[in-house]
Amino acid sequence: MPATIDLRSDTVTRPTVAMREAMAAAEVGDDVFGDDPTVQRLEELAAGMLGKEAGAFVTSGTQSNLCALLVHCARGDEYLVGQEAHCYLFEGGGGATLASVQPQTVRQRADGTLDLAELAALVKPDDFHYARTRLLCLENTTWGKVLPVSYLAGARGFADRHGLAMHLDGARIFNAAAAGGTAAAEIAAPFDSVSVCLSKGLGAPVGSVLLGRRDFIREAKRWRKMLGGGLRQSGLLAAAGIHALEHHVGRLAEDHANAKRLARGLADLGVDCDPVQTNMVFAHLDAPQIAGFVEHARARGVLVAGYAGDPVRMVTHLDVDAGGVDRALGVFATFLGA
Ligand SMILES: *Cc1c(COP(=O)(O)O)cnc(C)c1O
């Protein structure tokens, strides 16, 4: 039986041989004492790539976004956020529970942007009946879509008019950069803080980096400690992150090409897919078909993420090449009767 083709997410990637070698060779220290040289090198490398002053290596994207909320907002403040954004919807309600920060959600438009006029109407007046609106959180890419750079500049203007900070959940910012032909630092520029995942399409086993001004990162590291994220010889993990940033950013375009190939193949099989911008394919099967489709594929070594009512999600990454995409399409064809 050939290897499984796992399209459920780009988090499923396994460290490559070269990445494991980099981990094994990493020079380490105790990062809680601030003397792990490999962690420092990762934080500086990521900060440089994103055009920010400093970085904090954190255990996950969830911890990164939560640290950012905790620094930008005090207890009883609120943040503006898309209602399908990861840092509102998929982080267990941590912003409300652990940061005591209230989310003010807003509908996301088809292109992933939030309407600035709608947001303006949601900023609370200075009156103790209301929470204090402090922060705008955006996500890029969001559900595989790239936010237009011109939109980001407009959002910065909006935030400045209302005295808000801006945080970017840039879990896949390098996918946005590759797809839009824009430098990641340019995408990050309007934001006060940016969170980047190393463990998605970049292929590291663990970790995210939170970036911002030096004083912001100093505060973020206090919260990281309180959240249980102070790690010791974490240079072993940071080495994987450095390897990912040095060797796996340039190849993201391959994932995007493979996602387009997958969507084209599905279209040939009569399945309607959302337009593909990055590494995510959303395939619209009929609701009663979905469970059978997922199971048919699983039994033949192809894993996809499907829940009744939602489009089936397939994500390309460095462990799936064009041949793997074609093999997956062959499996889908036997279900779809083509
Ligand atoms: C995966 C993801 C996160 C969180 O990352 P974890 O490391 O899984 O906690 C945050 N935001 C977005 C958009 C993500 O895709």
Tab-separated table of C-alpha atoms and ligand atoms in Angstrom:
chain	number	residue	atom	x	y	z
A	1	MET	CA	0.000	0.000	0.000
A	2	PRO	CA	1.535	3.360	-0.992
A	3	ALA	CA	1.967	6.112	1.613
A	4	THR	CA	-1.122	7.915	2.846
A	5	ILE	CA	-1.867	11.234	1.139
A	6	ASP	CA	-2.974	13.456	3.976
A	7	LEU	CA	-4.837	16.529	2.740
A	8	ARG	CA	-6.650	17.321	5.999
A	9	SER	CA	-4.307	20.180	6.843
A	10	ASP	CA	-0.818	21.555	6.271
A	11	THR	CA	-0.142	20.854	9.967
A	12	VAL	CA	0.382	17.147	9.221
A	13	THR	CA	3.833	17.577	7.691
A	14	ARG	CA	6.651	15.538	9.241
A	15	PRO	CA	10.105	17.029	9.775
A	16	THR	CA	12.355	16.238	6.810
A	17	VAL	CA	15.682	14.444	7.244
A	18	ALA	CA	17.523	17.757	6.794
A	19	MET	CA	15.305	19.415	9.399
A	20	ARG	CA	15.943	16.606	11.889
A	21	GLU	CA	19.680	16.974	11.266
A	22	ALA	CA	19.441	20.701	11.973
A	23	MET	CA	17.572	19.912	15.209
A	24	ALA	CA	20.139	17.329	16.290
A	25	ALA	CA	22.986	19.758	15.666
A	26	ALA	CA	21.369	22.744	17.421
A	27	GLU	CA	23.351	24.594	20.038
A	28	VAL	CA	21.086	25.050	23.073
A	29	GLY	CA	20.860	26.811	26.421
A	30	ASP	CA	18.086	27.561	28.897
A	31	ASP	CA	15.704	29.942	27.144
A	32	VAL	CA	13.918	30.925	30.375
A	33	PHE	CA	17.279	32.374	31.426
A	34	GLY	CA	17.426	33.926	27.952
A	35	ASP	CA	20.533	32.057	26.901
A	36	ASP	CA	19.463	29.639	24.201
A	37	PRO	CA	21.372	30.936	21.166
A	38	THR	CA	19.262	29.031	18.646
A	39	VAL	CA	15.998	30.468	19.977
A	40	GLN	CA	17.541	33.941	19.788
A	41	ARG	CA	18.638	33.295	16.215
A	42	LEU	CA	15.110	32.178	15.245
A	43	GLU	CA	13.511	35.221	16.878
A	44	GLU	CA	15.933	37.571	15.102
A	45	LEU	CA	15.559	35.810	11.766
A	46	ALA	CA	11.741	35.938	11.916
A	47	ALA	CA	11.749	39.564	13.075
A	48	GLY	CA	14.023	40.477	10.171
A	49	MET	CA	11.847	38.668	7.621
A	50	LEU	CA	8.711	40.404	8.940
A	51	GLY	CA	10.303	43.827	9.389
A	52	LYS	CA	9.660	43.951	13.143
A	53	GLU	CA	12.043	44.794	16.004
A	54	ALA	CA	11.792	41.596	18.037
A	55	GLY	CA	10.207	38.174	18.307
A	56	ALA	CA	9.067	35.606	20.848
A	57	PHE	CA	9.181	31.889	20.046
A	58	VAL	CA	5.940	30.389	21.404
A	59	THR	CA	4.530	26.901	21.558
A	60	SER	CA	1.616	27.425	19.166
A	61	GLY	CA	-0.353	29.909	17.125
A	62	THR	CA	-3.044	29.824	19.783
A	63	GLN	CA	-0.561	30.847	22.482
A	64	SER	CA	0.839	33.523	20.177
A	65	ASN	CA	-2.561	35.126	19.512
A	66	LEU	CA	-3.454	34.927	23.205
A	67	CYS	CA	-0.173	36.605	24.249
A	68	ALA	CA	-0.898	39.367	21.711
A	69	LEU	CA	-4.434	39.893	23.063
A	70	LEU	CA	-3.075	40.022	26.608
A	71	VAL	CA	-0.531	42.703	25.731
A	72	HIS	CA	-2.809	44.848	23.569
A	73	CYS	CA	-5.881	44.664	25.809
A	74	ALA	CA	-6.585	44.888	29.528
A	75	ARG	CA	-9.331	43.064	31.404
A	76	GLY	CA	-12.710	44.332	30.213
A	77	ASP	CA	-11.433	45.662	26.880
A	78	GLU	CA	-12.642	44.327	23.574
A	79	TYR	CA	-11.209	43.422	20.180
A	80	LEU	CA	-12.797	43.580	16.756
A	81	VAL	CA	-12.526	40.302	14.871
A	82	GLY	CA	-14.059	38.391	11.968
A	83	GLN	CA	-16.651	35.863	13.051
A	84	GLU	CA	-14.809	33.019	11.292
A	85	ALA	CA	-11.354	34.114	12.428
A	86	HIS	CA	-9.208	31.481	14.102
A	87	CYS	CA	-8.422	33.687	17.114
A	88	TYR	CA	-12.132	34.074	17.833
A	89	LEU	CA	-13.675	30.803	16.655
A	90	PHE	CA	-11.033	28.073	16.968
A	91	GLU	CA	-9.043	28.892	20.096
A	92	GLY	CA	-11.490	27.607	22.696
A	93	GLY	CA	-12.700	31.066	23.667
A	94	GLY	CA	-9.303	31.734	25.277
A	95	GLY	CA	-9.489	35.480	24.637
A	96	ALA	CA	-12.650	35.742	26.733
A	97	THR	CA	-11.707	33.094	29.294
A	98	LEU	CA	-8.015	33.670	29.943
A	99	ALA	CA	-7.530	37.289	28.836
A	100	SER	CA	-10.960	38.569	30.002
A	101	VAL	CA	-11.192	40.355	26.680
A	102	GLN	CA	-14.519	40.489	24.894
A	103	PRO	CA	-14.677	39.738	21.180
A	104	GLN	CA	-16.824	42.016	19.023
A	105	THR	CA	-17.316	39.907	15.940
A	106	VAL	CA	-18.202	41.082	12.486
A	107	ARG	CA	-19.237	39.192	9.372
A	108	GLN	CA	-16.434	38.369	6.923
A	109	ARG	CA	-17.003	39.246	3.296
A	110	ALA	CA	-16.445	36.748	0.496
A	111	ASP	CA	-12.880	37.984	-0.039
A	112	GLY	CA	-12.057	37.572	3.664
A	113	THR	CA	-12.004	41.301	4.466
A	114	LEU	CA	-14.041	43.009	7.188
A	115	ASP	CA	-16.106	46.047	6.122
A	116	LEU	CA	-14.454	49.123	7.665
A	117	ALA	CA	-17.721	51.086	7.841
A	118	GLU	CA	-19.343	48.181	9.667
A	119	LEU	CA	-16.367	48.061	12.040
A	120	ALA	CA	-16.543	51.821	12.656
A	121	ALA	CA	-20.138	51.449	13.813
A	122	LEU	CA	-19.017	48.790	16.319
A	123	VAL	CA	-16.284	50.849	18.008
A	124	LYS	CA	-17.736	51.748	21.416
A	125	PRO	CA	-18.074	55.309	22.697
A	126	ASP	CA	-16.055	56.390	25.731
A	127	ASP	CA	-18.743	55.549	28.307
A	128	PHE	CA	-18.495	53.068	31.186
A	129	HIS	CA	-21.548	51.198	29.965
A	130	TYR	CA	-19.347	49.763	27.223
A	131	ALA	CA	-16.229	47.702	26.973
A	132	ARG	CA	-13.250	49.708	25.671
A	133	THR	CA	-12.518	48.883	22.038
A	134	ARG	CA	-8.748	48.521	21.801
A	135	LEU	CA	-7.708	46.235	18.997
A	136	LEU	CA	-8.472	45.107	15.471
A	137	CYS	CA	-7.441	41.525	14.625
A	138	LEU	CA	-7.135	40.455	11.000
A	139	GLU	CA	-6.142	37.088	9.546
A	140	ASN	CA	-4.035	36.578	6.392
A	141	THR	CA	-4.422	34.195	4.706
A	142	THR	CA	-7.948	33.617	5.918
A	143	TRP	CA	-9.603	30.393	4.755
A	144	GLY	CA	-6.960	30.244	2.039
A	145	LYS	CA	-7.680	33.782	0.807
A	146	VAL	CA	-5.190	36.635	0.586
A	147	LEU	CA	-6.256	40.057	1.912
A	148	PRO	CA	-5.488	42.798	-0.637
A	149	VAL	CA	-2.502	44.962	0.398
A	150	SER	CA	-4.563	48.116	-0.329
A	151	TYR	CA	-7.168	46.870	2.160
A	152	LEU	CA	-4.510	46.545	4.867
A	153	ALA	CA	-3.473	50.179	4.394
A	154	GLY	CA	-7.124	51.233	4.689
A	155	ALA	CA	-7.517	49.162	7.847
A	156	ARG	CA	-4.482	50.936	9.363
A	157	GLY	CA	-6.106	54.303	8.634
A	158	PHE	CA	-9.316	53.108	10.300
A	159	ALA	CA	-7.406	51.838	13.356
A	160	ASP	CA	-5.510	55.133	13.685
A	161	ARG	CA	-8.726	57.182	13.495
A	162	HIS	CA	-10.152	55.135	16.368
A	163	GLY	CA	-7.000	54.741	18.456
A	164	LEU	CA	-6.850	50.971	17.978
A	165	ALA	CA	-3.843	48.686	17.812
A	166	MET	CA	-3.698	46.099	15.003
A	167	HIS	CA	-2.745	42.434	15.331
A	168	LEU	CA	-2.291	40.105	12.383
A	169	ASP	CA	-2.906	36.397	12.767
A	170	GLY	CA	-0.421	35.624	10.014
A	171	ALA	CA	-0.347	31.878	10.606
A	172	ARG	CA	0.081	31.570	6.814
A	173	ILE	CA	1.518	35.012	6.013
A	174	PHE	CA	4.199	33.463	3.791
A	175	ASN	CA	1.477	31.796	1.714
A	176	ALA	CA	-0.145	35.232	1.357
A	177	ALA	CA	3.215	36.698	0.327
A	178	ALA	CA	3.920	33.947	-2.215
A	179	ALA	CA	0.451	34.166	-3.764
A	180	GLY	CA	0.303	37.952	-3.926
A	181	GLY	CA	3.892	38.488	-5.048
A	182	THR	CA	4.300	40.750	-2.005
A	183	ALA	CA	7.092	40.681	0.583
A	184	ALA	CA	5.899	39.301	3.922
A	185	ALA	CA	7.345	42.419	5.597
A	186	GLU	CA	5.096	44.589	3.438
A	187	ILE	CA	2.025	42.612	4.493
A	188	ALA	CA	3.139	42.884	8.132
A	189	ALA	CA	4.021	46.602	7.982
A	190	PRO	CA	0.628	48.108	8.968
A	191	PHE	CA	0.358	45.849	12.038
A	192	ASP	CA	1.646	46.424	15.555
A	193	SER	CA	2.062	42.687	16.055
A	194	VAL	CA	2.121	39.617	13.838
A	195	SER	CA	1.871	35.921	14.658
A	196	VAL	CA	3.443	33.433	12.239
A	197	CYS	CA	3.044	29.638	12.387
A	198	LEU	CA	6.130	27.524	11.720
A	199	SER	CA	4.179	24.276	11.993
A	200	LYS	CA	1.777	24.725	9.072
A	201	GLY	CA	3.010	24.710	5.482
A	202	LEU	CA	6.537	25.609	6.615
A	203	GLY	CA	6.828	22.097	7.980
A	204	ALA	CA	8.286	22.559	11.488
A	205	PRO	CA	6.929	20.138	14.104
A	206	VAL	CA	6.157	22.784	16.759
A	207	GLY	CA	5.967	26.487	17.238
A	208	SER	CA	4.992	29.965	16.189
A	209	VAL	CA	6.730	33.308	16.431
A	210	LEU	CA	5.076	36.486	17.702
A	211	LEU	CA	6.646	39.675	16.391
A	212	GLY	CA	6.402	43.347	17.249
A	213	ARG	CA	8.209	46.222	18.919
A	214	ARG	CA	10.819	45.389	21.526
A	215	ASP	CA	8.694	46.609	24.470
A	216	PHE	CA	5.671	44.694	23.147
A	217	ILE	CA	7.700	41.473	22.962
A	218	ARG	CA	9.070	41.989	26.470
A	219	GLU	CA	5.476	42.094	27.782
A	220	ALA	CA	4.450	39.164	25.578
A	221	LYS	CA	7.206	37.067	27.146
A	222	ARG	CA	5.809	37.808	30.636
A	223	TRP	CA	2.420	36.462	29.527
A	224	ARG	CA	4.068	33.533	27.740
A	225	LYS	CA	5.658	32.552	31.049
A	226	MET	CA	2.294	32.786	32.860
A	227	LEU	CA	0.650	30.687	30.153
A	228	GLY	CA	3.183	27.914	30.731
A	229	GLY	CA	5.103	28.673	27.558
A	230	GLY	CA	8.524	29.343	29.086
A	231	LEU	CA	10.622	26.545	27.605
A	232	ARG	CA	14.133	25.434	28.424
A	233	GLN	CA	16.412	23.888	25.730
A	234	SER	CA	13.888	24.932	23.090
A	235	GLY	CA	16.690	25.592	20.621
A	236	LEU	CA	16.045	22.007	19.488
A	237	LEU	CA	12.634	23.168	18.270
A	238	ALA	CA	13.813	26.600	17.163
A	239	ALA	CA	16.371	24.902	14.899
A	240	ALA	CA	13.488	23.304	13.031
A	241	GLY	CA	11.879	26.744	12.718
A	242	ILE	CA	15.077	28.273	11.352
A	243	HIS	CA	15.367	25.436	8.855
A	244	ALA	CA	11.734	26.021	7.831
A	245	LEU	CA	12.245	29.754	7.310
A	246	GLU	CA	15.464	29.226	5.377
A	247	HIS	CA	14.391	26.310	3.180
A	248	HIS	CA	10.604	26.023	3.035
A	249	VAL	CA	9.349	29.546	2.315
A	250	GLY	CA	10.538	29.583	-1.293
A	251	ARG	CA	8.735	26.337	-2.125
A	252	LEU	CA	5.220	27.406	-0.984
A	253	ALA	CA	4.408	28.313	-4.599
A	254	GLU	CA	4.602	24.565	-5.365
A	255	ASP	CA	1.846	23.932	-2.823
A	256	HIS	CA	-0.271	26.614	-4.475
A	257	ALA	CA	0.285	25.062	-7.913
A	258	ASN	CA	-0.662	21.649	-6.516
A	259	ALA	CA	-3.830	23.077	-4.936
A	260	LYS	CA	-4.818	24.560	-8.308
A	261	ARG	CA	-4.097	21.218	-9.978
A	262	LEU	CA	-6.327	19.508	-7.416
A	263	ALA	CA	-9.177	22.006	-7.920
A	264	ARG	CA	-8.910	21.665	-11.717
A	265	GLY	CA	-9.063	17.886	-11.408
A	266	LEU	CA	-12.095	18.089	-9.131
A	267	ALA	CA	-13.795	20.466	-11.570
A	268	ASP	CA	-13.177	17.890	-14.333
A	269	LEU	CA	-14.966	15.378	-12.090
A	270	GLY	CA	-17.941	17.751	-11.837
A	271	VAL	CA	-17.168	19.100	-8.347
A	272	ASP	CA	-17.472	22.829	-7.872
A	273	CYS	CA	-14.545	24.365	-5.917
A	274	ASP	CA	-13.994	27.879	-4.579
A	275	PRO	CA	-11.346	29.766	-6.583
A	276	VAL	CA	-7.930	28.690	-5.262
A	277	GLN	CA	-5.542	31.438	-4.169
A	278	THR	CA	-3.089	29.555	-1.956
A	279	ASN	CA	-2.836	25.977	-0.626
A	280	MET	CA	-6.481	25.340	0.293
A	281	VAL	CA	-9.202	23.772	-1.790
A	282	PHE	CA	-12.828	23.924	-0.681
A	283	ALA	CA	-14.884	21.410	-2.661
A	284	HIS	CA	-18.661	21.665	-2.721
A	285	LEU	CA	-20.093	18.174	-2.636
A	286	ASP	CA	-23.766	17.508	-1.991
A	287	ALA	CA	-24.294	17.279	1.778
A	288	PRO	CA	-25.539	13.643	1.735
A	289	GLN	CA	-22.417	12.614	-0.257
A	290	ILE	CA	-19.844	14.023	2.134
A	291	ALA	CA	-19.560	11.268	4.759
A	292	GLY	CA	-19.348	8.605	2.039
A	293	PHE	CA	-16.767	10.592	0.084
A	294	VAL	CA	-14.534	11.074	3.133
A	295	GLU	CA	-14.764	7.383	4.051
A	296	HIS	CA	-14.204	6.169	0.468
A	297	ALA	CA	-11.046	8.277	0.256
A	298	ARG	CA	-9.831	7.255	3.730
A	299	ALA	CA	-10.181	3.559	2.917
A	300	ARG	CA	-7.938	4.148	-0.126
A	301	GLY	CA	-5.241	6.110	1.685
A	302	VAL	CA	-6.397	9.689	1.029
A	303	LEU	CA	-7.401	11.817	4.011
A	304	VAL	CA	-9.584	14.923	3.616
A	305	ALA	CA	-11.463	17.085	6.122
A	306	GLY	CA	-15.212	16.847	5.596
A	307	TYR	CA	-18.106	17.683	7.882
A	308	ALA	CA	-21.716	17.560	6.732
A	309	GLY	CA	-22.874	20.979	5.606
A	310	ASP	CA	-19.396	22.451	5.034
A	311	PRO	CA	-17.361	22.229	1.851
A	312	VAL	CA	-14.760	19.439	1.982
A	313	ARG	CA	-11.363	20.958	2.773
A	314	MET	CA	-8.147	19.766	1.177
A	315	VAL	CA	-4.819	21.417	1.927
A	316	THR	CA	-1.578	20.915	0.017
A	317	HIS	CA	1.842	20.980	1.719
A	318	LEU	CA	5.409	19.758	1.431
A	319	ASP	CA	4.530	16.087	1.937
A	320	VAL	CA	2.222	16.018	-1.137
A	321	ASP	CA	3.610	16.437	-4.652
A	322	ALA	CA	1.866	16.635	-8.032
A	323	GLY	CA	1.942	12.815	-8.293
A	324	GLY	CA	0.161	12.610	-4.936
A	325	VAL	CA	-2.476	15.037	-6.129
A	326	ASP	CA	-3.054	12.916	-9.228
A	327	ARG	CA	-3.297	9.774	-7.115
A	328	ALA	CA	-5.864	11.477	-4.836
A	329	LEU	CA	-7.858	12.550	-7.909
A	330	GLY	CA	-7.844	8.955	-9.120
A	331	VAL	CA	-9.366	7.870	-5.807
A	332	PHE	CA	-11.973	10.657	-5.948
A	333	ALA	CA	-12.871	9.649	-9.518
A	334	THR	CA	-13.851	6.129	-8.446
A	335	PHE	CA	-16.297	7.616	-5.913
A	336	LEU	CA	-17.697	10.284	-8.190
A	337	GLY	CA	-18.289	7.701	-10.897
A	338	ALA	CA	-16.188	9.414	-13.530
B	1	LIG	C1	-3.423	27.010	12.904
B	1	LIG	C2	-3.835	28.410	13.069
B	1	LIG	C3	-3.667	29.079	14.282
B	1	LIG	C4	-3.229	28.394	15.562
B	1	LIG	O1	-2.143	27.621	15.503
B	1	LIG	P1	-1.920	26.388	16.506
B	1	LIG	O2	-0.458	26.239	16.434
B	1	LIG	O3	-2.693	25.262	15.916
B	1	LIG	O4	-2.411	26.791	17.844
B	1	LIG	C5	-4.022	30.398	14.349
B	1	LIG	N1	-4.536	31.044	13.289
B	1	LIG	C6	-4.728	30.447	12.112
B	1	LIG	C7	-5.295	31.217	10.978
B	1	LIG	C8	-4.389	29.109	11.960
B	1	LIG	O5	-4.592	28.500	10.787
